[in-house]
Every structure is written in structure tokens, then in C-alpha cells.
PDB file of C-alpha atoms in Angstrom:
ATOM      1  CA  UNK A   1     -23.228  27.501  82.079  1.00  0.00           C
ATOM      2  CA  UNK A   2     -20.860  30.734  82.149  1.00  0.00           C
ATOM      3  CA  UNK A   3     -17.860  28.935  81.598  1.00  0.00           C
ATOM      4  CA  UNK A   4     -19.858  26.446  78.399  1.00  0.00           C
ATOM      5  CA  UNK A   5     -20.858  29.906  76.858  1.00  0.00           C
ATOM      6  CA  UNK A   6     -17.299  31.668  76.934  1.00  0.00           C
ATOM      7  CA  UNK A   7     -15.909  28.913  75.731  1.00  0.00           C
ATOM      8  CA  UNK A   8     -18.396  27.212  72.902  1.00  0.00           C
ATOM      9  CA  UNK A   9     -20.941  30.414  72.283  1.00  0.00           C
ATOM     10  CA  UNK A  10     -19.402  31.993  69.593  1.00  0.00           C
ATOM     11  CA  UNK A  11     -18.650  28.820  67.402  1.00  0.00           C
ATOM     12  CA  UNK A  12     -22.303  27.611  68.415  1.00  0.00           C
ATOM     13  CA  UNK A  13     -23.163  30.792  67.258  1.00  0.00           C
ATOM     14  CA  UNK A  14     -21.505  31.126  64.192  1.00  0.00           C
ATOM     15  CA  UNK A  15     -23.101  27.540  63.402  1.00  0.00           C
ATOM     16  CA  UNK A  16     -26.585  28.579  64.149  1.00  0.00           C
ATOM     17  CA  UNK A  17     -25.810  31.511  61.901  1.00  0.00           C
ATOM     18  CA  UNK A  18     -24.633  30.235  59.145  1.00  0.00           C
ATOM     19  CA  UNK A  19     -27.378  27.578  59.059  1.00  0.00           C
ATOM     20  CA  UNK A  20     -29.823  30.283  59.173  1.00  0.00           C
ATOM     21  CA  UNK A  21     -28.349  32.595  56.658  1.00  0.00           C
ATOM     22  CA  UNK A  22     -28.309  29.529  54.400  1.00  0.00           C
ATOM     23  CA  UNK A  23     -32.135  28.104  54.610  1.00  0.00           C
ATOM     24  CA  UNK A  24     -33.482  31.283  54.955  1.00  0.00           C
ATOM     25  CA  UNK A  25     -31.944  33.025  51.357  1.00  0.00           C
ATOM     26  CA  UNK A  26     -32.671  29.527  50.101  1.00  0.00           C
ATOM     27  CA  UNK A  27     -36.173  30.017  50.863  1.00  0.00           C
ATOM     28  CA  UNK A  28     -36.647  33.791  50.063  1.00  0.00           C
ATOM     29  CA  UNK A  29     -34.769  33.001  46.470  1.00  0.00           C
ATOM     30  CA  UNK A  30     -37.414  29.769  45.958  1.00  0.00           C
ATOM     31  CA  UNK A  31     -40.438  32.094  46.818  1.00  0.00           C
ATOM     32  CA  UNK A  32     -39.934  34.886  44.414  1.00  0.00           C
ATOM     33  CA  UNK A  33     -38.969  32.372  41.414  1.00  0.00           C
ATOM     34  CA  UNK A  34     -35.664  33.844  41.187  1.00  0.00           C
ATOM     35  CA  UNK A  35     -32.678  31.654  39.186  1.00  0.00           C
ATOM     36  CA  UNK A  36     -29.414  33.325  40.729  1.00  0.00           C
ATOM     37  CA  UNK A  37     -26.295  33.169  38.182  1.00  0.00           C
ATOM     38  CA  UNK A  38     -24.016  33.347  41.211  1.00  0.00           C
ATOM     39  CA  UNK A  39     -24.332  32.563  44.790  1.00  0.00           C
ATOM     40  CA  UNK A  40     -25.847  35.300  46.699  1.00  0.00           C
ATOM     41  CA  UNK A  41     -23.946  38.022  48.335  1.00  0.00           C
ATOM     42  CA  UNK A  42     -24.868  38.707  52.262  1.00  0.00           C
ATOM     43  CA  UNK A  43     -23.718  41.739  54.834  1.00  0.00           C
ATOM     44  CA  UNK A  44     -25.602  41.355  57.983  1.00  0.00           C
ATOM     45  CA  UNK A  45     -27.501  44.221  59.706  1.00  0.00           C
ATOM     46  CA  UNK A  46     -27.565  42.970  62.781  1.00  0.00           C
ATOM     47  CA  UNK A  47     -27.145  39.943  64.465  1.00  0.00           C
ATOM     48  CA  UNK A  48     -26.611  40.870  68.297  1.00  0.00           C
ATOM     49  CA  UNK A  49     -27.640  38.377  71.033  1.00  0.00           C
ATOM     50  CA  UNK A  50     -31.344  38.161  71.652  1.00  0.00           C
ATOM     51  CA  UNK A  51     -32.295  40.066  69.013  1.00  0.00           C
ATOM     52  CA  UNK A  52     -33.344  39.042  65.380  1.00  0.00           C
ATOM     53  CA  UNK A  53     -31.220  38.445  62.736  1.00  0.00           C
ATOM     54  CA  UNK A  54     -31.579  40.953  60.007  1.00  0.00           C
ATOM     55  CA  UNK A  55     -29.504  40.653  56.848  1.00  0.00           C
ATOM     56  CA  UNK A  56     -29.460  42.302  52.785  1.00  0.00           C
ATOM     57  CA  UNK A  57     -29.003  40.293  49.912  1.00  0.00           C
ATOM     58  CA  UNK A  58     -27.784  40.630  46.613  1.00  0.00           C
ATOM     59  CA  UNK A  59     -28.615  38.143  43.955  1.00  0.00           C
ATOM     60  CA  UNK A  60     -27.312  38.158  40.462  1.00  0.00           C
ATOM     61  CA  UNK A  61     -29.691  36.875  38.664  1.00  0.00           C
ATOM     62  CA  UNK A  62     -29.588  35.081  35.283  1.00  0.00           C
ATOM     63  CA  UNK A  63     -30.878  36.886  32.029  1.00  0.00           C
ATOM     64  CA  UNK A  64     -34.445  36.316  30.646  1.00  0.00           C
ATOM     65  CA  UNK A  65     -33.977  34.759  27.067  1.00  0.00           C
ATOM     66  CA  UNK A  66     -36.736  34.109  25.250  1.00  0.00           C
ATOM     67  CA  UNK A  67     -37.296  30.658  23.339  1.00  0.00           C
ATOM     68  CA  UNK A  68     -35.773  31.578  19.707  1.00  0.00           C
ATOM     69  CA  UNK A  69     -38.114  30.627  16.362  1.00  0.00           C
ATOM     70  CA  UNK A  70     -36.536  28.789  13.858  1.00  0.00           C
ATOM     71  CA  UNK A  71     -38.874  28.944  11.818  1.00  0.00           C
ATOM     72  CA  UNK A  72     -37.885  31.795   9.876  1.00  0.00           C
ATOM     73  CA  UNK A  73     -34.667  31.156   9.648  1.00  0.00           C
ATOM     74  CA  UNK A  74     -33.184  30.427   6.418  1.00  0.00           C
ATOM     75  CA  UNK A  75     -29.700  28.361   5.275  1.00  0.00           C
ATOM     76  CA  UNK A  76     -28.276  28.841   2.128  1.00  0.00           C
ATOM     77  CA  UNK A  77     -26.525  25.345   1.112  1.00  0.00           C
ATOM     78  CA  UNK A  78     -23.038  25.488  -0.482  1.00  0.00           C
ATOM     79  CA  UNK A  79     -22.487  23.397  -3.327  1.00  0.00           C
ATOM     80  CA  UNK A  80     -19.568  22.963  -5.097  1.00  0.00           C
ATOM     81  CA  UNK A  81     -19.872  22.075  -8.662  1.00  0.00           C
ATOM     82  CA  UNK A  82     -17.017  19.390  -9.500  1.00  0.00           C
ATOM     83  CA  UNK A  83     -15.993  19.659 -13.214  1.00  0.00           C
ATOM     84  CA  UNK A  84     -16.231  16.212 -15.008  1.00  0.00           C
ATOM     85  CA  UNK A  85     -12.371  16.026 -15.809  1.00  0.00           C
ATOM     86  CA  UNK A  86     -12.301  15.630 -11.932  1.00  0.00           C
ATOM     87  CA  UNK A  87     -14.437  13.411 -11.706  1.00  0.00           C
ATOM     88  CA  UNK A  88     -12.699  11.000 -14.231  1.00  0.00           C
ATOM     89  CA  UNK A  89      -9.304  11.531 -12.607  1.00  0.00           C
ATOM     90  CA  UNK A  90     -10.904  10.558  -8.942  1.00  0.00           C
ATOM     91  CA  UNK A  91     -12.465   7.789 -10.988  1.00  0.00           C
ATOM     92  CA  UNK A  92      -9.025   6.652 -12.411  1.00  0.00           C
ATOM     93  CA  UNK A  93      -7.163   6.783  -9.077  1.00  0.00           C
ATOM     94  CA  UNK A  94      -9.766   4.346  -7.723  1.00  0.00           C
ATOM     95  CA  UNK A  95      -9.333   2.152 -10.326  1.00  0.00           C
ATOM     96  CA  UNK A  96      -5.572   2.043  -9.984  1.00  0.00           C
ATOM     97  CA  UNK A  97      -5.971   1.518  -6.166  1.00  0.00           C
ATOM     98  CA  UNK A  98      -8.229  -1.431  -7.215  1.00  0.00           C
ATOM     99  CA  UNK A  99      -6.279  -3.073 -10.085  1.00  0.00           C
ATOM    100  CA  UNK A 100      -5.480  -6.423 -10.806  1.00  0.00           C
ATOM    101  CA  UNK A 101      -2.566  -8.091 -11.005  1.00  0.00           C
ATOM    102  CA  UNK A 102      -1.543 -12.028 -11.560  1.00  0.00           C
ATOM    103  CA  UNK A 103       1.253 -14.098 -11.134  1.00  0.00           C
ATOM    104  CA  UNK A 104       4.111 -14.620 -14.327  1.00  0.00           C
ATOM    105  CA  UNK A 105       6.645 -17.144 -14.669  1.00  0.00           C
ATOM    106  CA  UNK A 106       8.846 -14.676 -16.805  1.00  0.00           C
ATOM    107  CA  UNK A 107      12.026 -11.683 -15.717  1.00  0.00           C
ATOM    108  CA  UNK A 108       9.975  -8.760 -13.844  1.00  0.00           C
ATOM    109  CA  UNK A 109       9.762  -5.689 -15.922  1.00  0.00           C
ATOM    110  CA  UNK A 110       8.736  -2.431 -15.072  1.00  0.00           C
ATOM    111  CA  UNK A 111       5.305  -1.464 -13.883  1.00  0.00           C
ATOM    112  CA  UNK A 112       5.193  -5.478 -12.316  1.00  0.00           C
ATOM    113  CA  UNK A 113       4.644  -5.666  -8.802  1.00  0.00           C
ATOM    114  CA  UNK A 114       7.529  -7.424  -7.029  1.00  0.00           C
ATOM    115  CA  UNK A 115       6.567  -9.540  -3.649  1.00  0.00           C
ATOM    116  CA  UNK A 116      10.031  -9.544  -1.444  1.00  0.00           C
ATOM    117  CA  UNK A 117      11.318 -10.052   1.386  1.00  0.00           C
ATOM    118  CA  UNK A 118      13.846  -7.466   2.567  1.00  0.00           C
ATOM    119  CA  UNK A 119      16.529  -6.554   4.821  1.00  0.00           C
ATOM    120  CA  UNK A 120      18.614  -3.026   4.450  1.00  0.00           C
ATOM    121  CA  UNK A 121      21.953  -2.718   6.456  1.00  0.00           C
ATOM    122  CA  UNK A 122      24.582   0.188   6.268  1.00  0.00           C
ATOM    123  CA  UNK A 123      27.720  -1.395   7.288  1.00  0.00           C
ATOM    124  CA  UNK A 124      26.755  -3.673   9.633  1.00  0.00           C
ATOM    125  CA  UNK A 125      23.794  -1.829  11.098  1.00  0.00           C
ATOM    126  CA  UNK A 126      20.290  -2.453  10.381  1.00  0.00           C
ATOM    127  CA  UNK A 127      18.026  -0.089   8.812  1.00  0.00           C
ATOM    128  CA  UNK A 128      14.565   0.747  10.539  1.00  0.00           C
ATOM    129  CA  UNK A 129      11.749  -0.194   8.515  1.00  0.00           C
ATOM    130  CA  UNK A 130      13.763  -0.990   5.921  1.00  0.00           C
ATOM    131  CA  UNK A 131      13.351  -4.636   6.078  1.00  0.00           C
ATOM    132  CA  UNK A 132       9.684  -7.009   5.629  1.00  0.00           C
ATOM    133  CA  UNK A 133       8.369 -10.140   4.529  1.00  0.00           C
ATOM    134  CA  UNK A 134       6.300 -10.496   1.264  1.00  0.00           C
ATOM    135  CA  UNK A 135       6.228  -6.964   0.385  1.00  0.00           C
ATOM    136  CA  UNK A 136       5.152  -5.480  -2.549  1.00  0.00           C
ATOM    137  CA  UNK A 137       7.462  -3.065  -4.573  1.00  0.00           C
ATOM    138  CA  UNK A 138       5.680  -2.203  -8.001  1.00  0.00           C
ATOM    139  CA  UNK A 139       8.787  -1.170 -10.398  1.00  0.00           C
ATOM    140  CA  UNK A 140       8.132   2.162 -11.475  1.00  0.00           C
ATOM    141  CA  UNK A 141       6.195   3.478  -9.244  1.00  0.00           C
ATOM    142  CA  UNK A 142       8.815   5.904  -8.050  1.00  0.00           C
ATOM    143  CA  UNK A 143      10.961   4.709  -5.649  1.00  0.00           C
ATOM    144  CA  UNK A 144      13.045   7.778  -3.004  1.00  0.00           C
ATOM    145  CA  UNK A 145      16.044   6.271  -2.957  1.00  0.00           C
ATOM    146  CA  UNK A 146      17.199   6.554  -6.700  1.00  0.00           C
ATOM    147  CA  UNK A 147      18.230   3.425  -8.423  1.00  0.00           C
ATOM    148  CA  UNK A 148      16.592   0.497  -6.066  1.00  0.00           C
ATOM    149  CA  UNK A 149      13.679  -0.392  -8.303  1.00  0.00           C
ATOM    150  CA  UNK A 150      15.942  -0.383 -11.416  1.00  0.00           C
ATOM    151  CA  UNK A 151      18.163  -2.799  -9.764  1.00  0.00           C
ATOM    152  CA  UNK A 152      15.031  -5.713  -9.894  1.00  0.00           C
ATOM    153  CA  UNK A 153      14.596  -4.889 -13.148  1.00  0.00           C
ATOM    154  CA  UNK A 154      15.101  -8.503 -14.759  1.00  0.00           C
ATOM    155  CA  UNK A 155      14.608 -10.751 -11.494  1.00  0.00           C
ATOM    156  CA  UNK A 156      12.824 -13.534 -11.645  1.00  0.00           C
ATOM    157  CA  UNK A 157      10.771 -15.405  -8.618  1.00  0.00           C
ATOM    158  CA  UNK A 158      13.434 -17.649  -6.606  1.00  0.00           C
ATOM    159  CA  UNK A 159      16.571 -15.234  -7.345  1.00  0.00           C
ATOM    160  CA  UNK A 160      18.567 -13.353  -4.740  1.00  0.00           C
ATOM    161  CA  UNK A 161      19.737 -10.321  -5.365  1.00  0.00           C
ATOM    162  CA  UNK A 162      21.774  -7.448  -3.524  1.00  0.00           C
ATOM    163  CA  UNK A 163      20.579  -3.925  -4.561  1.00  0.00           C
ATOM    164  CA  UNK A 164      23.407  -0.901  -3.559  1.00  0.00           C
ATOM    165  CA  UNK A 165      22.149   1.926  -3.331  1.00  0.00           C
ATOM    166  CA  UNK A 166      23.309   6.105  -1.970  1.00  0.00           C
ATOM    167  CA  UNK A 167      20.943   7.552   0.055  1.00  0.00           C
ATOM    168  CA  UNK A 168      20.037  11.442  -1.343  1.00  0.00           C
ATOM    169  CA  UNK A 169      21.639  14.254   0.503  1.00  0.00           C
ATOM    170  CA  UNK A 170      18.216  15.400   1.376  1.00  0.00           C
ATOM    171  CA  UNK A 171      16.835  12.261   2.452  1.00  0.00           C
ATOM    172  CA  UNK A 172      14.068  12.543   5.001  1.00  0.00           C
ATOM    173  CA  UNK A 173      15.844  10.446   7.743  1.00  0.00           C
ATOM    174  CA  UNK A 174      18.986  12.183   8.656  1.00  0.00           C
ATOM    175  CA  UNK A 175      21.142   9.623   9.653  1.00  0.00           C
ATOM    176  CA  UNK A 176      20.845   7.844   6.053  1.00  0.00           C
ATOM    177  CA  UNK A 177      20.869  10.844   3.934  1.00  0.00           C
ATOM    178  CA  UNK A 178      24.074  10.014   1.973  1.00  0.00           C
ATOM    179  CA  UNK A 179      24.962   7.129   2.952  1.00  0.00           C
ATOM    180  CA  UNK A 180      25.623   4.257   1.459  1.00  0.00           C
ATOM    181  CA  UNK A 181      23.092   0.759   1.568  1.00  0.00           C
ATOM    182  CA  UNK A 182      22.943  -2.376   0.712  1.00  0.00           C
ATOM    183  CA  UNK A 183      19.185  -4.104   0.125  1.00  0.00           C
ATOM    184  CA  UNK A 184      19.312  -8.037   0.120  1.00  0.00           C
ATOM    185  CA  UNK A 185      16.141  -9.136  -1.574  1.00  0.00           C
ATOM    186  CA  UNK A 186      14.213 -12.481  -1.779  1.00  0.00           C
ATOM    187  CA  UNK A 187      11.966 -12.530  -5.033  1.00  0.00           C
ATOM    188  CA  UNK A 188       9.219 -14.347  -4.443  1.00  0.00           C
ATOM    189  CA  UNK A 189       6.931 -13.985  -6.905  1.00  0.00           C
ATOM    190  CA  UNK A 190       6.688 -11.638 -10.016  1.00  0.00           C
ATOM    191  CA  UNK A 191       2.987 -10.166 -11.030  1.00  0.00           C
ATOM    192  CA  UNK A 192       1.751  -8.519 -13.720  1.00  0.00           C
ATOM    193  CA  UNK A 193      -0.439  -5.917 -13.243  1.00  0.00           C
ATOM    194  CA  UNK A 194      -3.802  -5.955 -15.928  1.00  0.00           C
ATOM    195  CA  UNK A 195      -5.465  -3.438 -17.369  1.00  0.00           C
ATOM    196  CA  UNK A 196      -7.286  -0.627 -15.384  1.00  0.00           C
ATOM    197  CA  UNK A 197     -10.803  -1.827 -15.774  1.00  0.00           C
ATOM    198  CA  UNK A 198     -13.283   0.995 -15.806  1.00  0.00           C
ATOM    199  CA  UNK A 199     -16.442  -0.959 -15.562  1.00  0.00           C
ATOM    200  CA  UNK A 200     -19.666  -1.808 -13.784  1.00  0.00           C
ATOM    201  CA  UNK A 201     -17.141  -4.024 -11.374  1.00  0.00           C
ATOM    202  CA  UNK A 202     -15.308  -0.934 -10.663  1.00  0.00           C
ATOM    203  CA  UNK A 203     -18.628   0.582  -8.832  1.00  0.00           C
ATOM    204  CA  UNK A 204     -19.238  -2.601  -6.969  1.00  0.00           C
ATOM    205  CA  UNK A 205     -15.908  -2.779  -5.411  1.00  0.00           C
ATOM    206  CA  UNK A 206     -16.282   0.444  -3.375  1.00  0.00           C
ATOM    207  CA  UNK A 207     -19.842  -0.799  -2.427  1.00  0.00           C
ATOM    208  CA  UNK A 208     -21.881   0.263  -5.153  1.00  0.00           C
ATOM    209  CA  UNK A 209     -24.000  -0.926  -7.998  1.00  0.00           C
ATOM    210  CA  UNK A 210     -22.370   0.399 -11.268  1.00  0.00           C
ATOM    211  CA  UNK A 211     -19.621   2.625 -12.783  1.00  0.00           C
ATOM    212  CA  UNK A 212     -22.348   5.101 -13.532  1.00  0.00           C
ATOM    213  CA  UNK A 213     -23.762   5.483  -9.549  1.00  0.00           C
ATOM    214  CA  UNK A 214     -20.062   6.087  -8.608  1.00  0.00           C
ATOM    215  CA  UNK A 215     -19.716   8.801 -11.871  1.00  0.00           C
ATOM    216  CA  UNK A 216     -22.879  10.501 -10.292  1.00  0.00           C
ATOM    217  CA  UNK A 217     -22.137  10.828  -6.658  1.00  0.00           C
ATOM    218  CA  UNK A 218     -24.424   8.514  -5.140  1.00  0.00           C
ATOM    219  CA  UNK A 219     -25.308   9.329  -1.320  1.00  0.00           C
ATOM    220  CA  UNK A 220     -23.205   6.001  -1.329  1.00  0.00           C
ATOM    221  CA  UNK A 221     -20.341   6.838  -3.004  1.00  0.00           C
ATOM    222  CA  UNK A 222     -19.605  10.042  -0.693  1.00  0.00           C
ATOM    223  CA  UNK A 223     -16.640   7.959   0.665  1.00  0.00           C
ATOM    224  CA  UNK A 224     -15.171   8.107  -3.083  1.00  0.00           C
ATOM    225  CA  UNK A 225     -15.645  11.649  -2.638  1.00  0.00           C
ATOM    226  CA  UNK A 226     -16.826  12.355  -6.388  1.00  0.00           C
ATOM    227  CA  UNK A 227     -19.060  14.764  -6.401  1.00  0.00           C
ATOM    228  CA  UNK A 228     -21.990  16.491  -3.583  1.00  0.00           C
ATOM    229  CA  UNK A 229     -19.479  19.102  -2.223  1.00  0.00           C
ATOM    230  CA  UNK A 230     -16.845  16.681  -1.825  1.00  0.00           C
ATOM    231  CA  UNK A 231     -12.907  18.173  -2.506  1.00  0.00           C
ATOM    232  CA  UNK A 232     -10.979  15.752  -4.590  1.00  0.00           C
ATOM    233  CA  UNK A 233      -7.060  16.427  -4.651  1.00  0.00           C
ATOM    234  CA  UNK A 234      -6.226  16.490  -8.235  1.00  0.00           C
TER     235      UNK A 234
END
């Protein structure tokens, strides 16, 4: 029994300590209703061999906050009051996003919509993104490499045409900025775009009843961004 307690009392001692240090501040913290922010902080008094264990604690405890009322509280609402000439612009963009446009048997001209497909090389090297199937070029519209609309100007659905063009010294890709291209283009069709149409048809076609619910800011027509608050980039 000597030689068990030399050799295993102090780790069975420091077990039966620990264990006890551990359920009995659990217990002293449950009966006085205390809610610790931290775990608690212990320096032993005295622990010797047959005698009791007597220990302090420090507990942290967390802050009393009372329940907050809301019912006084008060929120002012921000509004901001879009001026009509806004309102028509936003209108106008949406319309333009939403125009019409049908097929011609006639040279495109510009401000038609060109469907392509497209392949851009410098030298023998293939440009990035450059190339597509049926895409949509509408001639006009401001192209940022100078002179490639102007060059369909006149093309007619089934024609092939090669489009040269010099990248701007500023371009935003690097390795093209002023360079030299070469587009070769498929025409495949040539459409003419009709008339912005702004109608009842125009409401319906971002989900809502009438021209006049989208003019007025309908919960519904938040998306459009008209008017409750809404910014609209002018």
C-alpha cells in the first residue's frame, strides 16, 4: 500500500481534486442563480491530506440588462422624392431594353441590329472573346474599337465580310491596345429595330399591369426602381 501511494497518490489526488473543485463551484454557482461571463477563477486554501478542502472563488458575472421597450421608440422614414424627368428617363431606358426589332430583306443601316457570327485574329492569333455565334451588334450603338460597326454598314444577310480595324492606344486589354485586327463576319440576318413603344404593354413586360402602375412606383415595380426611395442612375 506504501509503495501504490508513492507512486499513484498524487495523480489520484490531483484527479479527486479536480473532480471536486469542478462539481462543487458547479453547484455553489447553480444555487445562488449566478450566470458567470467567464469560467471561474480558483486558489485553494487548503487542501492537505485528511483534512477538508477549502477553496475561494471568483466569478465574473454577466451584466443585468433589463428587457428594452420599443414601444416608445420612434423611426423617422427617409424618402427620397424622384423628380418626374427621372422618372421618364428610367421609363425610356426600359423601353429601349425592351424594344422590338424584325427581320429585313434590305443593306443594314445604322441603328439595325446585326446577328453574326465572329472570329477576331491579330496575325495569326486568336482574340479572347472576340469571336461568337449569332451575336447581336446593333450599328450605332457605340462600338470601343473605332471603325468596326461602320464597316457593316451596307451588309446584307448571307455576305461575308472582313472588318480591319486598330485597336486604341488606351484600350482596356493591354496586349491589343494598338494593334492591329482583323474581324471575319458571317451576316446572318439584318433587323430593324421599331419604334420605342411607351404603352400599357410596356408595364406588362416587367410584370405589371399598365404604363401608369410602372410611372407610379408600384410595390411591384420596385425592381424598375422608379420611384419609393429607389436611386435611378441618370
Amino acid at each position: 500500500m506504501q509503495i501504490l501511494r508513492k507512486r499513484f497518490g498524487p495523480s489520484v489526488r490531483g484527479e479527486v481534486l479536480q473532480s471536486t473543485l469542478q462539481a462543487s463551484s458547479a453547484e455553489a454557482i447553480s444555487e445562488r442563480n449566478l450566470r458567470p461571463a467567464l469560467p471561474p477563477k480558483v486558489d485553494i486554501v487548503s487542501a492537505s491530506e485528511g483534512a477538508d478542502l477549502e477553496y475561494k472563488m471568483a466569478v465574473e458575472l454577466l451584466p443585468e440588462i433589463p428587457e428594452p421597450s420599443f414601444a416608445d421608440l420612434a423611426v423617422e422614414r427617409l424618402v427620397v422624392e424622384v423628380p418626374d424627368q427621372d422618372v421618364d428617363r428610367a421609363i425610356e431606358r426600359i423601353a429601349e431594353q425592351q424594344r422590338k426589332s424584325e427581320v429585313v430583306e434590305r443593306p443594314a443601316e445604322m441603328g439595325d441590329i446585326v446577328v453574326v457570327d465572329v472570329e477576331g485574329k491579330i496575325g495569326e492569333k486568336e482574340i479572347a472573346g472576340a469571336g461568337g455565334k449569332d451575336r447581336q451588334i446593333v450599328l450605332g450603338a457605340g462600338s470601343s474599337i473605332p471603325g468596326f460597326e461602320d464597316q457593316l454598314v451596307g451588309a446584307a444577310a448571307g455576305e461575308h465580310r472582313a472588318v480591319q480595324v486598330t485597336f486604341p492606344e488606351d484600350y482596356a486589354a493591354a496586349d491589343l491596345a494598338g494593334k492591329d485586327g482583323l474581324f471575319t463576319v458571317d451576316v446572318k440576318e439584318v433587323r430593324e429595330r421599331l419604334p420605342i413603344a411607351l404603352d400599357d404593354e410596356l408595364g406588362r413586360a416587367v410584370g405589371l399591369e399598365s404604363l401608369a402602375e410602372l410611372r407610379a412606383g408600384d410595390p411591384a415595380a420596385d425592381a424598375a426602381g422608379l420611384r419609393r426611395g429607389f436611386p435611378i442612375a441618370v
